[in-house]
Coordinates of C-alpha atoms in Angstrom, one line a residue:
M169 CA -18.1 129.2 62.9
S170 CA -21.3 130.8 62.0
S171 CA -21.7 132.5 58.6
T172 CA -23.8 135.1 60.3
S173 CA -21.2 136.3 62.7
K174 CA -21.6 139.9 63.4
A175 CA -18.7 142.4 63.2
R176 CA -16.5 139.8 61.7
K177 CA -12.8 140.5 61.9
R178 CA -10.9 140.8 58.8
A179 CA -8.5 137.9 59.7
C180 CA -9.1 134.8 61.6
D181 CA -6.9 134.0 64.8
S182 CA -4.6 131.7 62.8
C183 CA -3.9 134.0 60.0
Y184 CA -3.7 137.1 62.3
R185 CA -1.0 135.3 64.5
R186 CA 1.0 134.4 61.4
K187 CA 0.7 137.7 59.8
I188 CA -0.4 136.2 56.5
Q189 CA -3.5 137.3 54.3
C190 CA -6.8 135.9 55.3
D191 CA -9.5 135.5 52.6
A192 CA -12.2 135.4 55.4
E193 CA -14.1 132.8 53.5
S194 CA -17.0 131.0 55.3
P195 CA -17.0 128.5 57.1
K196 CA -13.2 128.3 57.0
C197 CA -10.6 130.4 55.4
N198 CA -8.2 129.0 52.8
W199 CA -5.4 128.5 55.3
C200 CA -7.4 126.9 58.0
S201 CA -9.2 124.6 55.5
H202 CA -5.7 123.4 54.0
H203 CA -4.2 122.9 57.6
S204 CA -7.4 121.2 59.1
L205 CA -7.5 124.1 61.7
D206 CA -10.5 125.5 63.6
C207 CA -11.2 128.9 62.0
T208 CA -11.9 131.0 64.9
F209 CA -12.3 134.8 65.6
N210 CA -11.9 134.7 69.5
R211 CA -8.9 136.9 70.1
P212 CA -9.7 139.9 72.3
T213 CA -10.1 143.3 70.4
R214 CA -7.8 145.9 71.5
V215 CA -9.5 148.9 73.0
K216 CA -8.3 152.3 71.5
K217 CA -6.8 154.8 73.8
T218 CA -8.8 158.0 73.9
A219 CA -6.8 159.9 76.5
K220 CA -4.6 162.5 75.0
S221 CA -1.0 162.6 76.3
K222 CA 0.0 165.7 78.4
K223 CA 3.5 165.7 77.0
E224 CA 4.5 168.0 74.3
P225 CA 4.5 166.4 70.6
R226 CA 7.9 165.4 69.4
P227 CA 9.3 166.4 66.0
E228 CA 7.6 164.4 63.3
G229 CA 10.3 162.3 62.3
L230 CA 11.0 160.8 65.7
S231 CA 7.1 160.7 66.4
Q232 CA 6.5 158.5 63.4
R233 CA 9.2 156.0 64.4
I234 CA 8.1 155.7 67.9
E235 CA 4.5 155.3 66.7
R236 CA 5.5 152.3 64.7
L237 CA 7.4 151.0 67.6
E238 CA 4.2 151.4 69.8
Q239 CA 2.1 149.7 67.2
F240 CA 4.6 146.7 67.0
L241 CA 4.4 146.5 71.0
A242 CA 0.7 146.5 71.0
N243 CA 0.6 143.8 68.4
K244 CA 3.1 141.7 70.3
I245 CA 1.1 142.0 73.5
T246 CA -2.1 141.0 71.7
Q247 CA -0.4 137.9 70.4
Q248 CA 0.7 136.8 73.7
Q249 CA -3.0 136.7 75.0
D250 CA -4.1 134.6 72.0
D251 CA -4.5 130.8 72.4
R252 CA -1.3 129.0 71.4
P253 CA -1.7 126.8 68.3
E254 CA -1.8 123.1 68.4
P255 CA 1.6 121.2 68.1
A256 CA 0.7 120.0 64.7
A257 CA 0.1 123.4 63.3
E258 CA 3.2 124.6 65.0
S259 CA 5.3 122.0 63.3
Q260 CA 3.8 122.6 59.8
Q261 CA 4.5 126.3 60.2
S262 CA 8.1 125.6 61.3
A263 CA 8.7 123.4 58.3
S264 CA 7.4 126.1 56.0
C265 CA 9.7 128.6 57.4
G266 CA 12.7 126.4 57.5
S267 CA 12.3 125.7 53.7
S268 CA 12.4 129.5 52.9
S269 CA 15.5 130.5 51.0
N270 CA 15.5 133.9 52.9
S271 CA 15.4 132.3 56.3
Q272 CA 18.2 133.8 58.5
V273 CA 17.9 131.6 61.5
D274 CA 21.1 129.7 60.9
S275 CA 23.2 132.7 59.7
P276 CA 26.6 133.1 61.4
G277 CA 26.3 134.6 64.7
R278 CA 22.5 134.7 64.6
L279 CA 20.4 134.6 67.6
G280 CA 18.1 131.7 68.0
D281 CA 15.3 130.9 70.4
Q282 CA 17.6 128.5 72.4
A283 CA 19.6 131.4 73.6
F284 CA 16.5 132.8 75.3
S285 CA 14.7 129.5 76.4
C286 CA 17.4 128.4 78.9
P287 CA 17.8 130.5 82.1
D288 CA 21.6 129.2 82.5
S289 CA 22.2 130.2 78.9
A290 CA 20.7 133.7 79.3
I291 CA 22.4 134.5 82.5
G292 CA 25.8 133.2 81.0
S293 CA 25.4 135.7 78.2
F294 CA 25.3 138.7 80.6
G295 CA 27.0 141.7 78.8
K296 CA 27.1 140.3 75.2
L297 CA 26.9 142.7 72.3
H298 CA 24.2 142.4 69.8
F299 CA 23.3 144.2 66.7
A300 CA 20.0 143.5 64.6
G301 CA 19.7 140.0 66.0
Y302 CA 23.6 139.1 65.5
H303 CA 25.8 138.2 68.5
L304 CA 28.9 140.5 67.9
G305 CA 31.0 140.2 70.9
E306 CA 31.4 139.4 74.7
I307 CA 31.7 141.8 77.6
S308 CA 34.7 140.2 79.5
L309 CA 34.9 140.8 83.3
G310 CA 38.7 140.7 82.9
N311 CA 39.2 142.7 79.6
G312 CA 36.1 144.9 79.0
V313 CA 34.6 144.8 75.5
P314 CA 36.4 142.6 72.9
L315 CA 35.5 143.9 69.6
F316 CA 34.1 140.9 67.9
S317 CA 33.3 137.4 69.0
S318 CA 34.1 134.5 66.7
G319 CA 30.4 134.5 65.4
G320 CA 30.5 138.1 65.0
R321 CA 33.7 137.8 62.9
R322 CA 32.1 135.2 60.8
W323 CA 29.0 137.3 60.1
I324 CA 31.3 140.2 59.1
E325 CA 33.2 137.8 56.5
S326 CA 29.9 136.5 55.2
Q327 CA 28.6 140.0 54.6
T328 CA 31.9 141.3 53.1
G329 CA 33.5 138.2 51.4
Q330 CA 36.7 139.4 53.2
S331 CA 38.9 138.1 56.0
L332 CA 39.2 140.6 58.8
G333 CA 42.6 142.4 58.3
F334 CA 43.1 143.1 62.1
A335 CA 43.9 140.8 64.9
Q336 CA 41.5 140.4 67.8
L337 CA 42.3 143.1 70.3
D338 CA 42.7 142.3 74.2
L339 CA 41.1 145.7 75.1
P340 CA 38.7 148.1 73.5
L341 CA 40.0 151.0 71.5
W342 CA 38.9 153.4 74.1
H343 CA 41.2 151.8 76.7
N344 CA 44.9 152.6 77.2
H345 CA 46.7 149.5 75.9
D346 CA 49.9 150.2 77.8
R347 CA 49.0 147.7 80.6
D348 CA 52.6 147.9 82.3
H349 CA 51.8 151.7 82.9
D350 CA 53.8 152.2 86.0
A351 CA 52.5 148.8 87.4
F352 CA 55.8 147.5 88.5
A353 CA 57.5 150.9 89.4
S354 CA 58.8 151.5 92.9
P355 CA 58.7 155.0 94.3
S356 CA 62.0 156.0 95.6
D357 CA 60.4 157.6 98.5
T358 CA 56.8 158.7 99.7
E359 CA 57.7 162.2 100.6
L360 CA 55.6 165.0 99.8
P361 CA 56.8 168.0 97.7
D362 CA 57.7 171.2 99.5
L363 CA 54.6 172.9 101.2
K364 CA 54.7 175.8 98.9
V365 CA 54.3 173.7 95.9
T366 CA 51.3 172.0 97.4
E367 CA 49.7 175.4 98.4
E368 CA 50.3 176.4 94.6
Y369 CA 48.2 173.6 93.4
Y370 CA 45.6 174.0 96.2
N371 CA 45.2 177.7 95.2
F372 CA 44.9 176.7 91.4
F373 CA 42.2 174.3 92.3
C374 CA 40.2 177.0 94.3
N375 CA 40.4 179.4 91.5
G376 CA 40.4 177.2 88.4
H377 CA 37.6 175.5 86.4
I378 CA 38.6 171.9 87.8
R379 CA 36.7 172.7 91.0
Y380 CA 33.4 173.3 89.1
V381 CA 33.8 170.0 87.1
F382 CA 35.0 167.8 89.9
P383 CA 34.6 169.1 93.5
I384 CA 37.0 166.4 94.7
V385 CA 37.9 168.4 98.1
D386 CA 36.2 170.8 100.2
T387 CA 38.5 173.8 100.2
E388 CA 38.2 174.3 104.0
L389 CA 38.4 170.7 105.1
F390 CA 41.3 170.0 102.8
K391 CA 43.3 172.7 104.5
Q392 CA 43.1 170.5 107.6
T393 CA 44.3 167.5 105.5
I394 CA 47.2 169.5 104.3
A395 CA 48.3 170.6 107.7
A396 CA 48.0 166.9 109.0
A397 CA 50.1 165.6 106.1
Y398 CA 52.9 168.2 106.7
E399 CA 52.8 167.7 110.4
P400 CA 56.1 166.2 111.9
P401 CA 55.8 162.5 112.4
G402 CA 55.0 161.2 115.9
R403 CA 52.5 163.7 117.0
G404 CA 49.5 161.3 116.1
P405 CA 48.7 157.9 115.0
R406 CA 50.9 156.8 112.1
Y407 CA 48.0 155.7 109.8
Q408 CA 46.4 159.2 110.2
H409 CA 49.7 160.9 109.1
A410 CA 50.0 158.3 106.2
R411 CA 46.4 158.8 105.2
A412 CA 46.7 162.7 105.0
K413 CA 49.9 162.3 102.9
A414 CA 48.2 159.9 100.5
C415 CA 45.3 162.1 100.2
V416 CA 47.5 165.2 99.3
L417 CA 49.5 163.0 96.8
S418 CA 46.4 161.8 95.1
F419 CA 45.1 165.4 94.9
L420 CA 48.5 166.6 93.3
S421 CA 48.4 163.7 90.9
I422 CA 44.9 164.9 89.6
I423 CA 45.5 168.5 89.5
S424 CA 49.1 168.3 87.8
F425 CA 47.5 165.9 85.4
M426 CA 44.9 168.6 84.3
E427 CA 47.6 170.9 82.9
P428 CA 47.8 173.9 85.4
S429 CA 49.3 177.2 84.4
A430 CA 52.9 177.6 83.5
N431 CA 53.3 179.7 86.8
V432 CA 52.9 176.6 88.8
T433 CA 55.8 174.4 89.8
P434 CA 55.8 171.2 87.6
V435 CA 55.0 168.0 89.6
D436 CA 55.2 164.4 88.2
C437 CA 51.6 163.3 88.3
N438 CA 52.5 159.6 88.0
A439 CA 55.0 159.6 90.6
C440 CA 52.5 161.3 93.0
A441 CA 49.8 158.6 92.2
L442 CA 52.2 155.8 92.6
K443 CA 53.5 157.1 96.1
A444 CA 49.8 157.3 97.2
Q445 CA 49.2 153.8 96.1
Y446 CA 52.2 152.6 98.2
L447 CA 50.6 154.1 101.2
L448 CA 47.4 152.4 100.8
P449 CA 48.0 149.5 103.2
Q450 CA 48.6 152.1 105.9
V451 CA 45.5 154.1 104.9
M452 CA 42.9 151.3 104.9
V453 CA 43.0 150.8 108.7
D454 CA 39.5 152.2 108.9
T455 CA 37.1 154.3 107.0
S456 CA 37.3 157.8 106.7
L457 CA 36.6 161.0 104.4
D458 CA 40.2 161.2 103.6
G459 CA 40.2 157.3 102.7
L460 CA 37.2 157.9 100.5
Q461 CA 38.9 161.0 98.7
I462 CA 42.0 158.9 98.1
A463 CA 40.1 155.9 96.7
F464 CA 38.0 158.1 94.4
M465 CA 40.9 160.4 93.2
Q466 CA 43.1 157.2 92.4
G467 CA 40.1 155.8 90.3
M468 CA 39.6 159.2 88.7
F469 CA 43.4 159.5 87.9
N470 CA 43.5 156.0 86.2
M471 CA 40.3 156.7 84.5
F472 CA 41.7 159.8 82.8
S473 CA 44.8 157.8 82.0
G474 CA 42.8 155.3 80.1
L475 CA 43.6 152.5 82.5
F476 CA 39.9 151.5 83.0
E477 CA 40.3 148.1 84.9
K478 CA 42.6 149.8 87.5
A479 CA 40.2 152.6 87.8
V480 CA 37.2 150.4 88.3
M481 CA 38.8 148.7 91.1
F482 CA 39.5 151.9 93.0
H483 CA 36.0 153.1 92.2
A484 CA 34.5 149.9 93.7
L485 CA 36.7 150.9 96.9
A486 CA 35.3 154.3 96.9
C487 CA 31.8 153.1 96.5
R488 CA 32.0 150.9 99.5
I489 CA 33.5 153.5 101.6
V490 CA 30.9 156.1 100.9
L491 CA 28.2 153.5 101.8
I492 CA 29.9 152.8 105.1
L493 CA 30.1 156.5 105.8
G494 CA 26.2 156.6 105.2
G495 CA 26.4 158.9 102.1
H496 CA 23.7 156.8 100.5
T497 CA 20.9 157.4 103.1
Q498 CA 21.7 160.9 104.1
A499 CA 18.7 163.2 103.2
I500 CA 21.0 166.2 103.1
D501 CA 20.4 168.8 100.6
P502 CA 24.0 170.7 100.3
S503 CA 22.3 173.7 98.7
S504 CA 20.3 174.4 101.8
P505 CA 21.3 176.5 104.7
R506 CA 23.2 175.0 107.6
P507 CA 20.9 173.8 110.5
D508 CA 21.6 175.6 113.8
S509 CA 22.2 172.1 115.3
E510 CA 25.3 171.6 113.1
T511 CA 28.8 173.2 113.4
E512 CA 30.2 174.6 110.2
N513 CA 32.7 171.8 110.1
S514 CA 30.3 168.9 110.7
W515 CA 27.8 170.3 108.1
R516 CA 30.7 170.6 105.5
I517 CA 31.8 167.0 106.2
K518 CA 28.2 165.8 105.9
C519 CA 27.6 167.7 102.6
H520 CA 30.9 166.7 101.2
I521 CA 30.2 162.9 101.9
R522 CA 26.7 163.4 100.3
K523 CA 28.4 165.0 97.2
Y524 CA 30.9 162.0 97.1
F525 CA 27.9 159.7 97.1
W526 CA 26.5 161.3 94.0
M527 CA 29.9 161.4 92.3
C528 CA 30.3 157.8 93.2
Y529 CA 26.9 157.0 91.9
S530 CA 27.4 158.8 88.6
F531 CA 30.7 157.2 87.8
D532 CA 29.3 153.8 88.9
K533 CA 26.3 154.0 86.5
D534 CA 28.4 155.1 83.6
A535 CA 31.0 152.4 84.1
A536 CA 28.3 149.8 84.4
I537 CA 26.5 150.6 81.2
R538 CA 29.8 150.9 79.4
S539 CA 31.3 147.6 80.5
G540 CA 28.3 145.5 81.2
H541 CA 29.6 145.0 84.7
P542 CA 27.0 145.0 87.5
P543 CA 27.0 148.3 89.3
A544 CA 28.6 148.6 92.7
I545 CA 25.7 150.8 94.2
S546 CA 22.1 149.5 94.2
D547 CA 19.4 152.1 93.7
E548 CA 17.0 150.1 95.9
H549 CA 19.3 150.9 99.0
C550 CA 19.7 154.5 98.4
N551 CA 18.1 157.8 99.1
L552 CA 18.0 159.4 95.6
T553 CA 16.3 162.5 96.4
L554 CA 18.0 165.2 94.2
P555 CA 19.3 168.5 95.6
S556 CA 16.8 171.2 95.4
Q557 CA 18.8 173.1 92.8
Y558 CA 18.1 170.6 90.2
S559 CA 14.6 171.9 89.9
D560 CA 15.9 174.9 88.1
P561 CA 16.6 173.9 84.4
N562 CA 18.4 177.3 83.9
Q563 CA 21.2 176.7 86.6
E564 CA 23.9 174.9 84.9
L565 CA 26.6 175.4 87.8
R566 CA 25.2 174.6 91.2
I567 CA 26.7 176.0 94.3
D568 CA 25.9 174.7 97.7
S569 CA 25.3 176.7 100.9
V570 CA 28.9 177.1 101.8
G571 CA 30.1 178.3 98.3
N572 CA 31.3 175.0 96.9
P573 CA 30.3 173.7 93.5
F574 CA 27.9 170.8 93.4
L575 CA 28.9 167.9 91.1
P576 CA 29.6 167.5 87.6
G577 CA 27.2 166.5 84.8
D578 CA 23.5 165.9 85.5
L579 CA 22.2 163.6 88.1
R580 CA 18.9 163.1 86.3
L581 CA 20.8 161.5 83.5
A582 CA 22.6 159.3 85.9
L583 CA 19.2 158.2 87.2
I584 CA 18.0 157.2 83.8
K585 CA 21.3 155.5 82.9
S586 CA 20.9 153.4 86.0
K587 CA 17.4 152.5 85.0
A588 CA 18.5 151.6 81.4
G589 CA 21.1 149.3 82.7
R590 CA 18.8 147.6 85.0
L591 CA 15.7 147.3 82.6
L592 CA 17.7 146.5 79.4
Y593 CA 21.1 145.0 80.1
S594 CA 21.0 143.2 83.5
A595 CA 20.9 139.4 83.7
Q596 CA 17.2 139.7 84.5
A597 CA 16.6 141.7 81.4
L598 CA 18.0 139.0 79.2
L599 CA 15.0 136.8 80.2
K600 CA 12.4 139.3 79.0
S601 CA 10.0 138.7 76.0
D602 CA 10.3 141.0 73.0
A603 CA 7.0 142.8 74.2
E604 CA 8.4 143.5 77.7
L605 CA 11.7 144.8 76.2
L606 CA 10.0 147.0 73.8
R607 CA 7.8 148.4 76.5
D608 CA 10.8 149.3 78.6
I609 CA 12.5 150.9 75.7
R610 CA 9.4 153.0 75.2
E611 CA 9.3 154.0 78.8
L612 CA 13.1 154.9 78.8
D613 CA 12.9 156.8 75.6
D614 CA 10.0 158.9 77.0
E615 CA 12.0 159.6 80.3
L616 CA 15.0 160.7 78.3
E617 CA 12.9 163.0 76.2
E618 CA 11.4 164.6 79.2
W619 CA 14.9 165.2 80.7
R620 CA 15.9 166.7 77.3
M621 CA 13.0 169.2 77.3
A622 CA 13.4 170.1 81.0
I623 CA 17.2 171.3 80.6
S624 CA 18.3 174.7 79.5
P625 CA 17.7 175.4 75.8
S626 CA 21.2 176.9 75.8
Y627 CA 22.8 173.4 75.8
R628 CA 19.9 171.2 75.0
P629 CA 20.9 168.4 72.7
S630 CA 19.1 168.1 69.3
L631 CA 17.3 165.0 68.5
S632 CA 19.3 164.4 65.5
Y633 CA 22.4 166.6 65.3
R634 CA 23.4 168.4 62.0
E635 CA 26.6 170.6 61.8
S636 CA 24.2 173.4 60.7
D637 CA 22.8 173.3 64.3
G638 CA 25.7 175.5 65.4
G639 CA 28.7 175.2 67.6
I640 CA 30.0 175.7 71.1
N641 CA 29.6 179.2 72.5
H642 CA 33.2 180.4 72.8
N643 CA 32.2 183.0 75.5
L644 CA 31.5 180.1 78.0
S645 CA 34.2 179.0 80.7
V646 CA 36.1 175.8 80.1
S647 CA 33.8 174.1 82.7
E648 CA 30.6 175.4 80.9
K649 CA 31.9 174.2 77.5
M650 CA 32.7 170.7 78.9
H651 CA 29.3 170.5 80.4
H652 CA 27.8 171.4 77.2
I653 CA 29.6 168.9 75.3
I654 CA 29.5 165.9 77.8
T655 CA 25.8 166.6 77.9
N656 CA 25.4 166.3 74.2
F657 CA 27.5 163.1 73.9
E658 CA 25.8 161.5 76.8
Y659 CA 22.4 162.1 75.3
H660 CA 23.1 160.6 71.9
Y661 CA 25.0 157.6 73.6
L662 CA 21.9 156.9 75.9
V663 CA 19.6 157.1 72.8
A664 CA 21.7 154.7 71.0
T665 CA 22.1 152.4 74.0
I666 CA 18.4 152.3 74.8
H667 CA 17.2 151.6 71.3
Q668 CA 20.1 149.2 70.5
A669 CA 18.6 146.7 73.1
T670 CA 16.1 145.8 70.3
S671 CA 19.0 143.9 68.8
R672 CA 18.3 141.2 71.1
C673 CA 14.7 140.6 70.2
R674 CA 13.8 137.3 68.5
S675 CA 11.8 139.2 65.9
W676 CA 14.9 139.5 63.8
D677 CA 14.8 135.7 63.2
N678 CA 11.4 136.4 61.4
R679 CA 12.4 139.3 59.3
D680 CA 10.7 138.3 56.1
S681 CA 7.4 137.8 58.1
G682 CA 7.2 141.6 58.9
E683 CA 7.7 141.0 62.6
S684 CA 11.0 143.1 62.6
E685 CA 9.5 146.3 61.4
G686 CA 8.9 147.6 64.8
V687 CA 12.4 146.8 66.1
S688 CA 14.0 147.9 62.8
S689 CA 12.4 151.3 63.5
S690 CA 14.0 151.3 67.0
L691 CA 17.4 150.3 65.7
A692 CA 17.2 153.2 63.2
L693 CA 17.0 155.7 66.2
S694 CA 20.2 154.0 67.5
V695 CA 22.0 154.4 64.2
E696 CA 20.9 157.9 63.8
A697 CA 22.1 158.9 67.3
S698 CA 25.6 157.4 66.5
R699 CA 25.7 159.6 63.3
S700 CA 24.9 162.5 65.6
T701 CA 27.9 161.6 67.8
L702 CA 30.3 161.7 65.0
L703 CA 28.9 164.8 63.5
Y704 CA 28.9 166.4 67.0
L705 CA 32.6 165.6 67.6
R706 CA 33.5 167.7 64.4
T707 CA 31.8 170.7 66.1
A708 CA 33.0 170.2 69.7
V709 CA 36.7 168.9 69.1
E710 CA 38.2 172.4 69.2
A711 CA 36.7 173.2 72.7
L712 CA 37.3 169.8 74.3
A713 CA 39.6 169.7 77.3
G714 CA 42.5 167.5 76.4
E715 CA 42.7 165.8 79.6
S716 CA 39.2 164.3 78.8
F717 CA 40.7 162.3 76.0
W718 CA 40.5 158.8 77.5
M719 CA 36.9 159.6 78.8
V720 CA 35.5 161.0 75.5
I721 CA 37.1 158.7 72.9
F722 CA 34.5 156.0 74.2
Y723 CA 31.8 157.9 72.4
P724 CA 33.0 158.2 68.9
M725 CA 34.5 154.6 68.9
T726 CA 31.2 153.0 70.0
A727 CA 29.4 155.2 67.4
I728 CA 31.8 154.1 64.7
L729 CA 31.0 150.3 65.6
T730 CA 27.3 150.8 65.2
I731 CA 27.4 152.7 62.0
F732 CA 29.8 150.0 60.6
C733 CA 27.5 147.3 61.7
N734 CA 24.6 149.1 60.0
I735 CA 26.4 149.2 56.6
L736 CA 26.9 145.4 56.8
L737 CA 23.2 145.0 57.5
N738 CA 21.9 147.4 55.0
P739 CA 24.7 147.8 52.2
L740 CA 22.3 148.9 49.6
C741 CA 21.0 151.7 52.0
S742 CA 21.1 155.1 50.4
R743 CA 23.3 156.5 53.1
A744 CA 25.8 153.7 53.1
N745 CA 28.5 155.5 51.2
E746 CA 27.7 158.6 53.3
D747 CA 28.1 156.6 56.3
L748 CA 31.5 155.4 55.0
E749 CA 32.8 158.9 54.5
L750 CA 31.6 159.8 58.1
L751 CA 33.8 156.9 59.4
R752 CA 36.7 158.0 57.2
T753 CA 36.8 161.5 58.8
A754 CA 36.5 160.2 62.5
P755 CA 40.0 159.6 63.1
H756 CA 41.2 163.1 62.0
F757 CA 38.9 164.7 64.4
I758 CA 39.9 162.3 67.3
K759 CA 43.5 163.3 66.5
N760 CA 42.5 166.8 67.0
I761 CA 41.7 166.5 70.7
R762 CA 44.3 168.3 72.4
I763 CA 46.1 165.8 74.6
P764 CA 48.3 167.8 77.3
R765 CA 51.1 165.4 77.2
L766 CA 51.3 163.5 74.1
T767 CA 53.3 160.4 74.8
E768 CA 54.6 157.7 72.6
N769 CA 51.7 155.5 74.0
E770 CA 49.1 158.0 72.8
I771 CA 50.8 158.4 69.4
S772 CA 50.7 154.7 69.0
H773 CA 47.2 154.5 70.2
M774 CA 46.2 157.2 67.6
K775 CA 47.8 155.1 64.8
M776 CA 45.9 151.9 66.1
I777 CA 42.6 153.9 65.7
E778 CA 43.5 155.0 62.3
D779 CA 44.2 151.3 61.2
F780 CA 41.3 149.9 62.8
V781 CA 38.8 152.6 61.1
A782 CA 40.6 152.0 57.8
E783 CA 39.9 148.3 58.0
L784 CA 36.2 148.9 58.8
I785 CA 36.0 151.2 55.8
R786 CA 37.6 148.6 53.6
L787 CA 35.1 146.0 54.9
G788 CA 32.2 148.2 54.5
S789 CA 33.2 149.1 50.9
H790 CA 33.4 145.4 50.1
A791 CA 29.9 144.8 51.7
I792 CA 28.5 147.5 49.5
L793 CA 30.1 146.1 46.4
K794 CA 29.2 142.5 47.2
A795 CA 25.5 143.6 47.6
Q796 CA 25.5 145.6 44.4
G797 CA 27.0 142.6 42.5
A798 CA 24.3 140.2 43.9
Q799 CA 21.6 142.7 43.1
Q800 CA 22.8 143.0 39.4
S801 CA 23.2 139.3 39.1
F802 CA 19.9 138.3 40.8
P803 CA 17.6 141.3 40.7
H804 CA 14.6 139.1 41.4
H805 CA 16.0 138.0 44.6
I806 CA 16.5 141.4 46.1
L807 CA 13.8 143.4 48.0
S808 CA 14.2 147.0 48.1
H809 CA 13.7 148.5 51.3
E810 CA 14.4 151.7 53.3
S811 CA 17.1 151.0 56.0
P812 CA 18.1 153.2 59.0

């Protein structure tokens, strides 16, 4: 190395790669001299970007965190371009790290390089849950998401000094634990209720808010199905008659579950669903629109009953049927006028199948990212052109060309959710380097922010929700309120899910070297989004439709787990006690969700949630006390830092 080098960099390649101070002495710096290394300055220089972003600037707090994440990403990419050090130098550095008293590589449940180096290992870990480099639990194909793995439990015990006071649960707390829920019951018959009763529920659907939230039937086409179901047997193929009956029964199970008005004749929703299921062998002779509606409505009924495993199986059937019917490739815009070449009936059928594709797609991406299961619908095989009305950010309830409402939720959010699952949580995503993972997180974060800024300000989610931000407009209809609430829950959940993917980064194993600064920034966004979820629940609980309990409970329960893990990770954080109080109030607001028919199972489940959160609070309190005691006993070993 020449002593007359021009534009000499502040750190040599070896010191830069290790993130250590370089004295830049000539001809060799102190580190290279002591380790017999070539002291080079050959790494490429990053070119500073001069182009200005066309996007609107974000609020300062989020912007600063994202800038730190981008800087960390740039550093990681630059490091990958450098020449790798010689084996001797590598072994010396490894020995140095291994002797550090602060090394966390061997901590209980800690991620090591081995988990990423072997493809079989990575693929086998599909669906694992991580937090800040700790492996907390598995996503089981049979049972959903167990709360903690054995490694996760060991980490909790090491952070708190306490044994866990609850048994390992077979199912997550957002699942109905009543597994025998009508599973072995037999219907006394498969007969339909009186035609007048069915017509009451049909009219209730046509005039009620449910139609705008879930357009499960076309009002005109379903008249034909009702007529076929009540037609005397023998006038047509038996399977067609059975299919029409099963469709009507599935419809009744959904609408009666949604707590119709007191003027409607009561119907046993569970009995209707069970009768329809007993007709399934006769129904699945071929694929049809009625068969699609039956499978979807059965999945929907079980989803709203908290029976997620059963719901997912019906959902997979609905997805397969809608693909066979061509709903995934039809370039049909239900909001456009009917072409002259189509009859009104044929146009309604095509539009309804396309709507069902989008409903199946939305449910599919939601189930995949919640459970870790692969999606049933692959984006690469689908025409994902959105209806034209989605270009209008002020139109919250969209109506098609024949007057029917078009889809719940927001399809743009479903597309982002699908991309997040593919880029961050697929089997291939587990093989990505830290730099690749951080780049994908940044890309998804940008897309999510673009979506947030594109929707109507009247129900646009806040970046970080505070109760002072205001509540729900009570002048809105029930469907509009639910749209507002679910949009906010979904946004904060997606922020948390996207940024929590940094928990798999190997940088957490080198926390003392400063490499974890960027991923810590990203994880802070995940924790803050989880706080926003629980704070928003306080505001939204009074406006929540009670029948959505089993769908909505997922959001606060996942937020509770994230905040609890952050308390264990950063027990000396200034917000740790505030977070404990936030957890303490969560069960109260969950109990305030008005369930239409509060059964013994729901009451028992509420008690289970209360006990579970109480145990998390106890463990979190012990983690704080343990850390404070260690700080008082060994103050010189404690490094003060700001946590999420």
